[in-house]
Each structure stands twice: as C-alpha cells, then as structure tokens.
Short mmCIF file of C-alpha atoms and ligand atoms in Angstrom, two decimals:
data_model
loop_
_atom_site.label_atom_id
_atom_site.label_comp_id
_atom_site.label_asym_id
_atom_site.label_seq_id
_atom_site.Cartn_x
_atom_site.Cartn_y
_atom_site.Cartn_z
CA MET A 1 -19.25 8.16 -4.75
CA THR A 2 -20.41 4.85 -3.52
CA ASP A 3 -21.19 3.78 0.13
CA LEU A 4 -19.54 0.14 -0.70
CA VAL A 5 -15.86 1.56 -0.08
CA ARG A 6 -14.55 4.33 2.45
CA LEU A 7 -11.41 6.07 3.81
CA GLU A 8 -11.84 6.45 7.67
CA VAL A 9 -8.86 8.31 8.83
CA GLU A 10 -8.02 8.13 12.44
CA ALA A 11 -4.84 8.83 14.26
CA GLY A 12 -2.73 9.27 10.79
CA ILE A 13 -3.83 5.73 9.76
CA GLY A 14 -6.36 5.71 6.84
CA THR A 15 -8.58 2.63 6.57
CA ILE A 16 -10.13 1.62 3.24
CA ARG A 17 -13.14 -0.11 4.32
CA LEU A 18 -14.69 -2.80 1.70
CA ASP A 19 -18.39 -2.62 2.85
CA ARG A 20 -20.35 -4.97 0.48
CA PRO A 21 -22.04 -7.66 2.62
CA PRO A 22 -21.77 -10.73 2.76
CA MET A 23 -18.77 -11.21 0.78
CA ASN A 24 -17.43 -7.93 -0.26
CA ALA A 25 -17.92 -9.23 -3.77
CA LEU A 26 -15.94 -6.67 -6.16
CA ASN A 27 -18.39 -5.37 -8.68
CA ALA A 28 -17.62 -2.28 -10.86
CA GLU A 29 -19.01 0.07 -8.28
CA ILE A 30 -16.67 -0.80 -5.47
CA GLN A 31 -13.71 -1.41 -8.23
CA GLU A 32 -14.35 2.31 -8.88
CA GLY A 33 -14.76 2.97 -5.34
CA LEU A 34 -11.17 1.73 -4.50
CA LEU A 35 -9.71 3.94 -7.29
CA ALA A 36 -10.98 7.04 -5.63
CA VAL A 37 -9.83 6.00 -2.27
CA ALA A 38 -6.54 5.04 -3.19
CA ALA A 39 -6.41 8.46 -4.97
CA GLU A 40 -7.49 10.12 -1.65
CA ALA A 41 -5.43 8.22 0.52
CA THR A 42 -2.38 9.33 -1.63
CA THR A 43 -3.15 12.83 -1.46
CA ARG A 44 -4.12 13.56 1.98
CA LYS A 45 -1.57 14.90 4.28
CA ASP A 46 -3.18 13.49 7.22
CA VAL A 47 -2.78 9.92 6.36
CA ALA A 48 0.49 8.39 6.84
CA ALA A 49 -0.33 4.64 6.38
CA VAL A 50 -3.24 2.66 5.06
CA VAL A 51 -5.08 -0.52 6.17
CA VAL A 52 -7.19 -2.26 3.77
CA TYR A 53 -10.14 -3.82 5.81
CA GLY A 54 -13.25 -5.92 4.95
CA GLY A 55 -14.67 -6.24 8.14
CA GLU A 56 -15.09 -8.97 10.97
CA LYS A 57 -16.21 -11.56 8.74
CA VAL A 58 -14.69 -11.46 5.37
CA PHE A 59 -12.00 -9.48 3.61
CA ALA A 60 -13.24 -10.09 -0.19
CA ALA A 61 -14.55 -13.14 -2.20
CA GLY A 62 -13.29 -11.79 -5.56
CA ALA A 63 -14.49 -10.04 -8.34
CA ASP A 64 -18.46 -10.07 -8.55
CA ILE A 65 -18.98 -13.60 -10.68
CA LYS A 66 -22.94 -12.70 -11.03
CA GLU A 67 -21.93 -9.30 -12.91
CA MET A 68 -19.25 -11.12 -15.09
CA GLU A 69 -21.42 -14.33 -15.74
CA THR A 70 -23.43 -12.14 -18.57
CA MET A 71 -20.32 -10.42 -19.97
CA SER A 72 -19.12 -10.73 -23.44
CA TYR A 73 -15.50 -10.92 -24.76
CA THR A 74 -15.57 -7.43 -25.78
CA ASP A 75 -17.43 -6.07 -22.41
CA MET A 76 -14.23 -7.66 -20.58
CA VAL A 77 -12.19 -6.24 -23.10
CA ASP A 78 -13.22 -2.78 -21.84
CA ARG A 79 -13.65 -3.79 -18.22
CA SER A 80 -10.44 -5.69 -17.72
CA VAL A 81 -8.64 -2.21 -17.77
CA LEU A 82 -10.73 -1.28 -14.69
CA LEU A 83 -9.78 -4.68 -13.00
CA GLN A 84 -5.94 -3.98 -13.34
CA GLU A 85 -6.26 0.01 -12.51
CA PHE A 86 -7.71 -0.29 -9.24
CA THR A 87 -5.31 -2.60 -7.88
CA LYS A 88 -2.58 -0.93 -9.53
CA ALA A 89 -3.87 2.25 -7.86
CA ILE A 90 -3.68 0.66 -4.46
CA ALA A 91 -0.05 -0.72 -4.94
CA ALA A 92 0.84 2.94 -6.16
CA ILE A 93 -0.28 4.46 -2.79
CA PRO A 94 3.39 6.01 -1.84
CA LYS A 95 2.72 5.17 2.05
CA PRO A 96 3.03 1.74 3.85
CA THR A 97 -0.05 -0.23 3.26
CA VAL A 98 -1.37 -3.43 5.14
CA ALA A 99 -3.93 -5.52 4.05
CA ALA A 100 -6.17 -6.79 7.45
CA ILE A 101 -7.59 -9.88 6.44
CA THR A 102 -10.33 -11.91 8.12
CA GLY A 103 -12.49 -14.88 6.35
CA TYR A 104 -11.84 -15.17 2.74
CA ALA A 105 -9.48 -13.43 0.47
CA LEU A 106 -10.08 -15.04 -2.85
CA GLY A 107 -9.58 -14.06 -6.71
CA GLY A 108 -9.83 -10.30 -6.78
CA GLY A 109 -9.73 -9.99 -2.96
CA CYS A 110 -6.55 -11.64 -2.55
CA GLU A 111 -5.50 -9.49 -5.47
CA VAL A 112 -6.20 -6.65 -3.47
CA ALA A 113 -4.08 -7.95 -0.50
CA LEU A 114 -1.06 -8.37 -3.00
CA ALA A 115 -1.16 -5.00 -3.91
CA CYS A 116 -0.31 -4.10 -0.30
CA ASP A 117 2.82 -3.97 1.10
CA PHE A 118 2.04 -6.27 4.00
CA ARG A 119 -0.57 -8.79 4.86
CA VAL A 120 -1.87 -9.63 8.43
CA VAL A 121 -4.42 -12.53 8.47
CA ALA A 122 -6.78 -14.41 11.06
CA GLU A 123 -5.88 -17.92 12.05
CA ASP A 124 -8.79 -19.09 10.27
CA ALA A 125 -8.31 -17.07 6.86
CA LYS A 126 -8.33 -18.84 3.48
CA LEU A 127 -6.48 -17.14 0.66
CA GLY A 128 -6.52 -18.29 -2.81
CA GLN A 129 -6.78 -17.46 -6.68
CA PRO A 130 -9.77 -19.72 -7.46
CA GLU A 131 -10.35 -18.38 -10.83
CA ILE A 132 -9.53 -21.69 -12.87
CA SER A 133 -12.42 -23.49 -11.28
CA LEU A 134 -14.46 -20.76 -13.00
CA GLY A 135 -12.75 -21.26 -16.55
CA ILE A 136 -11.06 -17.95 -16.20
CA ILE A 137 -7.54 -16.70 -14.89
CA PRO A 138 -6.82 -13.89 -12.23
CA GLY A 139 -7.27 -10.52 -13.92
CA ALA A 140 -6.37 -7.88 -11.29
CA GLY A 141 -2.55 -8.65 -11.00
CA GLY A 142 -2.75 -12.22 -9.41
CA THR A 143 -0.36 -13.89 -12.01
CA GLN A 144 1.95 -11.01 -11.62
CA ARG A 145 2.07 -10.21 -8.24
CA LEU A 146 1.66 -13.94 -6.56
CA ALA A 147 4.38 -14.76 -8.64
CA ARG A 148 6.75 -12.00 -7.54
CA LEU A 149 5.62 -12.62 -3.97
CA VAL A 150 6.03 -16.30 -3.38
CA GLY A 151 7.89 -17.37 -6.68
CA PRO A 152 6.80 -18.59 -9.75
CA ALA A 153 6.33 -22.47 -8.95
CA ARG A 154 3.96 -21.76 -5.99
CA ALA A 155 2.03 -19.20 -7.61
CA LYS A 156 1.45 -21.78 -10.46
CA ASP A 157 0.47 -24.22 -7.76
CA LEU A 158 -2.17 -21.97 -6.30
CA VAL A 159 -3.11 -20.77 -9.84
CA PHE A 160 -3.47 -24.04 -11.82
CA SER A 161 -5.46 -25.56 -9.08
CA GLY A 162 -7.16 -22.59 -7.64
CA ARG A 163 -6.87 -24.42 -3.95
CA PHE A 164 -7.29 -22.34 -0.75
CA VAL A 165 -4.47 -21.68 1.35
CA ASP A 166 -5.06 -21.64 5.10
CA ALA A 167 -3.20 -18.88 7.45
CA ALA A 168 -0.47 -21.34 8.35
CA GLU A 169 0.64 -22.19 4.91
CA ALA A 170 -0.02 -18.96 3.72
CA LEU A 171 2.67 -17.71 6.39
CA ALA A 172 5.10 -20.66 5.59
CA ILE A 173 5.26 -19.63 1.66
CA GLY A 174 5.65 -16.02 2.29
CA LEU A 175 2.16 -14.96 1.09
CA VAL A 176 1.45 -13.11 4.59
CA ASP A 177 3.35 -11.64 6.88
CA GLU A 178 1.57 -12.28 10.35
CA VAL A 179 -1.00 -14.66 11.49
CA VAL A 180 -3.34 -13.58 14.78
CA PRO A 181 -6.29 -14.20 16.35
CA ALA A 182 -9.18 -13.28 14.22
CA ALA A 183 -10.49 -10.69 16.71
CA ASP A 184 -7.17 -9.03 16.64
CA VAL A 185 -6.68 -8.50 12.84
CA TYR A 186 -7.64 -5.10 12.67
CA THR A 187 -5.60 -3.99 15.70
CA ALA A 188 -2.55 -6.04 14.68
CA ALA A 189 -2.63 -4.56 11.08
CA ARG A 190 -2.90 -0.95 12.72
CA ALA A 191 0.09 -1.82 15.02
CA ARG A 192 2.08 -3.02 11.95
CA VAL A 193 1.81 0.63 10.20
CA ALA A 194 1.33 2.88 13.39
CA ARG A 195 5.04 2.94 13.46
CA TYR A 196 5.15 5.16 10.15
CA VAL A 197 2.78 7.70 11.80
CA GLY A 198 5.24 10.68 12.30
CA GLY A 199 8.28 9.28 10.64
CA PRO A 200 10.07 10.74 7.41
CA SER A 201 7.45 9.92 5.16
CA TYR A 202 9.59 11.09 2.23
CA ALA A 203 12.02 8.84 3.07
CA VAL A 204 9.41 5.85 3.12
CA ARG A 205 7.87 6.94 0.22
CA ALA A 206 11.36 7.04 -1.72
CA ALA A 207 12.17 3.35 -0.25
CA LYS A 208 8.95 1.96 -1.38
CA GLU A 209 9.41 3.19 -4.93
CA ALA A 210 12.86 2.18 -4.91
CA ILE A 211 12.12 -1.41 -4.08
CA ASP A 212 8.74 -1.76 -6.21
CA ARG A 213 10.47 -0.10 -9.12
CA GLY A 214 13.89 -2.05 -8.92
CA LEU A 215 11.97 -5.20 -8.75
CA GLU A 216 10.41 -4.58 -12.33
CA VAL A 217 14.16 -3.96 -13.94
CA ASP A 218 17.68 -5.37 -14.12
CA LEU A 219 19.94 -4.74 -11.16
CA GLU A 220 21.91 -2.08 -12.86
CA THR A 221 18.88 0.18 -13.46
CA GLY A 222 17.28 -0.65 -9.80
CA LEU A 223 20.70 0.57 -8.35
CA GLU A 224 20.38 3.76 -10.91
CA ILE A 225 16.68 4.38 -9.41
CA GLU A 226 18.05 3.57 -5.88
CA ARG A 227 20.86 6.17 -6.27
CA ILE A 228 18.78 8.87 -7.66
CA LEU A 229 15.91 8.33 -5.02
CA PHE A 230 18.68 7.81 -2.30
CA ALA A 231 20.30 11.52 -3.23
CA GLY A 232 16.99 12.98 -3.50
CA THR A 233 16.33 12.14 0.18
CA PHE A 234 18.88 14.99 0.70
CA ALA A 235 16.44 17.60 -0.50
CA THR A 236 14.18 16.80 2.31
CA ARG A 237 14.14 18.78 5.72
CA ASP A 238 13.65 15.33 7.44
CA ARG A 239 17.08 14.34 6.23
CA ALA A 240 18.66 17.11 7.81
CA ILE A 241 16.57 16.85 11.44
CA GLY A 242 17.44 13.13 11.27
CA MET A 243 21.31 13.53 10.81
CA ARG A 244 21.34 16.30 13.06
CA HIS A 245 19.61 14.64 15.89
CA PHE A 246 22.17 11.85 15.42
CA VAL A 247 25.32 14.03 15.67
CA ASP A 248 23.52 16.02 18.71
CA LYS A 249 21.90 13.20 20.82
CA GLY A 250 22.63 10.01 19.32
CA LYS A 251 20.29 7.25 17.94
CA GLY A 252 16.71 8.38 17.37
CA PRO A 253 13.86 8.45 17.24
CA ALA A 254 14.45 12.03 15.70
CA PRO A 255 11.64 14.83 15.63
CA PHE A 256 10.69 14.22 11.87
CA GLU A 257 8.40 16.59 10.56
CA GLY A 258 7.25 14.45 7.29
CA ALA A 259 8.57 17.18 5.04
N1 CAA B 301 -19.13 -12.84 -6.69
C1 CAA B 301 -20.57 -12.66 -6.34
N2 CAA B 301 -21.18 -13.12 -5.51
C2 CAA B 301 -20.44 -14.19 -4.50
C3 CAA B 301 -18.92 -14.29 -4.56
C4 CAA B 301 -18.29 -13.77 -5.82
N3 CAA B 301 -16.94 -13.81 -6.00
N4 CAA B 301 -18.77 -14.76 -3.69
C5 CAA B 301 -19.85 -15.19 -2.93
N5 CAA B 301 -20.73 -14.53 -3.38
C6 CAA B 301 -22.30 -14.52 -3.08
C7 CAA B 301 -23.01 -16.35 -3.36
O1 CAA B 301 -23.52 -16.42 -4.39
C8 CAA B 301 -23.90 -16.07 -1.93
O2 CAA B 301 -24.81 -15.37 -2.71
P1 CAA B 301 -26.33 -15.97 -2.35
O3 CAA B 301 -26.76 -15.84 -0.96
O4 CAA B 301 -27.45 -14.82 -2.97
O5 CAA B 301 -26.67 -17.21 -2.87
C9 CAA B 301 -23.26 -15.13 -0.77
O6 CAA B 301 -22.24 -14.53 -1.27
C10 CAA B 301 -22.65 -16.30 -0.13
O7 CAA B 301 -21.70 -17.10 -0.55
P2 CAA B 301 -22.06 -18.84 -0.50
O8 CAA B 301 -23.15 -19.12 -0.15
O9 CAA B 301 -21.28 -19.39 -1.54
O10 CAA B 301 -20.91 -18.57 1.15
P3 CAA B 301 -20.13 -20.07 1.84
O11 CAA B 301 -19.68 -19.46 3.05
O12 CAA B 301 -20.63 -21.25 1.37
O13 CAA B 301 -18.56 -19.96 0.58
C11 CAA B 301 -17.14 -18.95 -0.66
C12 CAA B 301 -17.90 -18.97 0.66
C13 CAA B 301 -15.76 -19.88 -0.34
C14 CAA B 301 -16.01 -17.36 -0.40
C15 CAA B 301 -17.63 -19.10 -1.90
O14 CAA B 301 -18.81 -18.10 -1.60
C16 CAA B 301 -16.87 -18.95 -3.21
O15 CAA B 301 -16.11 -19.73 -3.55
N6 CAA B 301 -16.87 -17.59 -3.71
C17 CAA B 301 -16.49 -17.29 -4.87
C18 CAA B 301 -14.70 -17.38 -4.82
C19 CAA B 301 -14.21 -16.99 -6.12
O16 CAA B 301 -14.21 -17.96 -7.06
N7 CAA B 301 -13.56 -15.83 -6.37
C20 CAA B 301 -12.90 -15.30 -7.57
C21 CAA B 301 -13.95 -14.61 -8.33
S1 CAA B 301 -13.31 -14.17 -10.04
C22 CAA B 301 -12.33 -13.19 -9.71
O17 CAA B 301 -11.98 -12.35 -8.62
C23 CAA B 301 -11.36 -12.36 -10.99
C24 CAA B 301 -10.11 -11.60 -11.11
O18 CAA B 301 -9.09 -12.03 -10.94
C25 CAA B 301 -10.33 -10.22 -10.46
#
C-alpha cells in the first residue's frame, strides 16, 4: 500500500490520482502503486471508466531521476520490467481511460498518458520524452506507443530531440485529443468518459480489445480478432437489450445493464 497514488470512485468513474508533490516523479513505490490501482480499477464493478490525474499543477515529470541516478546496469535490468509493467497495466484496463493533464507530462509521465485511450490537456501543458537529455531513452513504452499514436517520424523527432511539445502542437499531431483551460482539465476529462457509465460495458471492452490487439497484428489476424469478439457480444444481455429496444422504440439510448 502507498499514499502516493490512489483510486477515488465517484459516479461510476474511477480517478487514479497521482499524489507525489512537487512533480509526481514516478519512483518505484508509485510505479508499484499504479500496478495495484490499475488492477483495482479493472476489477471493480462500480468503475465504468477511468481518469488518470496528477492534480491541478502537474501530471507527472517522469520517472524519478534521483532514484535512478545511482542504479547500475543490472539494477535497471531488474527494474525495467516494472517500468513497463505499470504502463501495461494501465493500458490493459478494459474500460475507457483518459489522462487529465495539467502542467508537465514528461518521460514516464507522458508514457502513462500514452497508455490511456484519450488525453485531455491544459492550454499551458507541456508534453515530451526528454530522456535523451539524460543520456537514456524512454523505457515505459514511449518508443512504442508514441510511434503508434503519432507515427514514426514525429515520434523520432520528439524522442531524438527530447523537446517539449505545447498543447497546440500536441493537438495538431494527434498526441492529445482535447485542449481546455487549465482549470477545466479534470472536469473535461470526466465528461469525456462519463458517457460510458451505464453503457454496454462488455461491448465497450470488446471494442477496446479489438482495436488495441488488432493494431499489433496483420489485417487478417485483426479481422479474425474482431470477428470472434463481435460474435462474443451476442452472449451478453446488453446485446439483447440493445436490439430489443431498437426494434420496439427506435434509436437508443437503451437501458443497458452492463452485463
Ligand atoms: N525526477 C526526480 N525529481 C524531479 C523530476 C524527476 N523526473 N522532475 C522534477 N524533479 C524535482 C526537481 O529536482 C526539483 O527538486 P528540488 O526542489 O529538490 O530541487 C523539483 O522537482 C522541482 O523541479 P524544478 O526545480 O526542475 O522545476 P522547474 O519548474 O524549473 O522545471 C521540469 C520543471 C521542466 C519538469 C523539470 O523539473 C524537468 O525537466 N524535469 C525532468 C523531466 C525529465 O527529464 N523526465 C524524464 C525522466 S526519465 C524517464 O521518465 C524514463 C522513462 O522513460 C520511464
């Protein structure tokens, strides 16, 4: 258990709150904590969607450089597994997820945001993968997820240079989905996923899995993943509810049960 990260649940939305002032630097304790809260958000029935939030000032300025400074190669061989596992755990939450970004999302902080489905940022936010200026490269999924999101050339520009991207550029290159005044970031992020509360959660889960797994494989295999998951939705009550509602009353919203 750690106080540095917690899951707060309200109105069907779980907020994963990073809480390590001043910069939410991601040390091993917070990384372990993220693993635990991602598992909790995954299993809790009262959580339909997730916001990852670092508070009003900063999202996260990356892995804890002070902790890493004295680590040897073999120390990092061991630790690098956790670095990838905690972002994998966030990416694997089978519910819509959004990063609510104020201030900085750098290095491991940007990688946490990349592991979410969506990113809502403050007008004055700065994102980037500045690891190169420390003589290292991103190690929590940045080289992979950034390239998949914005394309290889833009990812290489950001990772080779380590430069910070402002909100306007981040929106233009597809790194983020929405830019709002700083004071509205958390509310806007909640609004983005609130629409999934009370929805057909197993269909949303199948859609996320089809898209994410499909991106990792060739088209034929991806189509096969889609076909199996599509057919699987016919085993849910919500499929029956949605179709019966349409036939009886026309276009939704149907009274889904999340089952
Ligand atoms: N790790 C440890 N401490 C950090 C930190 C980090 N990633 N980022 C900031 N801090 C600390 C600073 O050392 C400082 O501590 P002290 O008050 O004890 O001196 C405090 O937070 C405030 O930071 P600054 O004084 O630097 O604040 P600023 O407003 O001038 O600058 C900043 C803010 C631009 C975020 C700057 O702190 C910065 O560049 N941080 C490092 C960003 C970075 O390189 N991130 C990548 C980390 S490596 C990584 O993440 C690897 C991976 O892929 C997993």
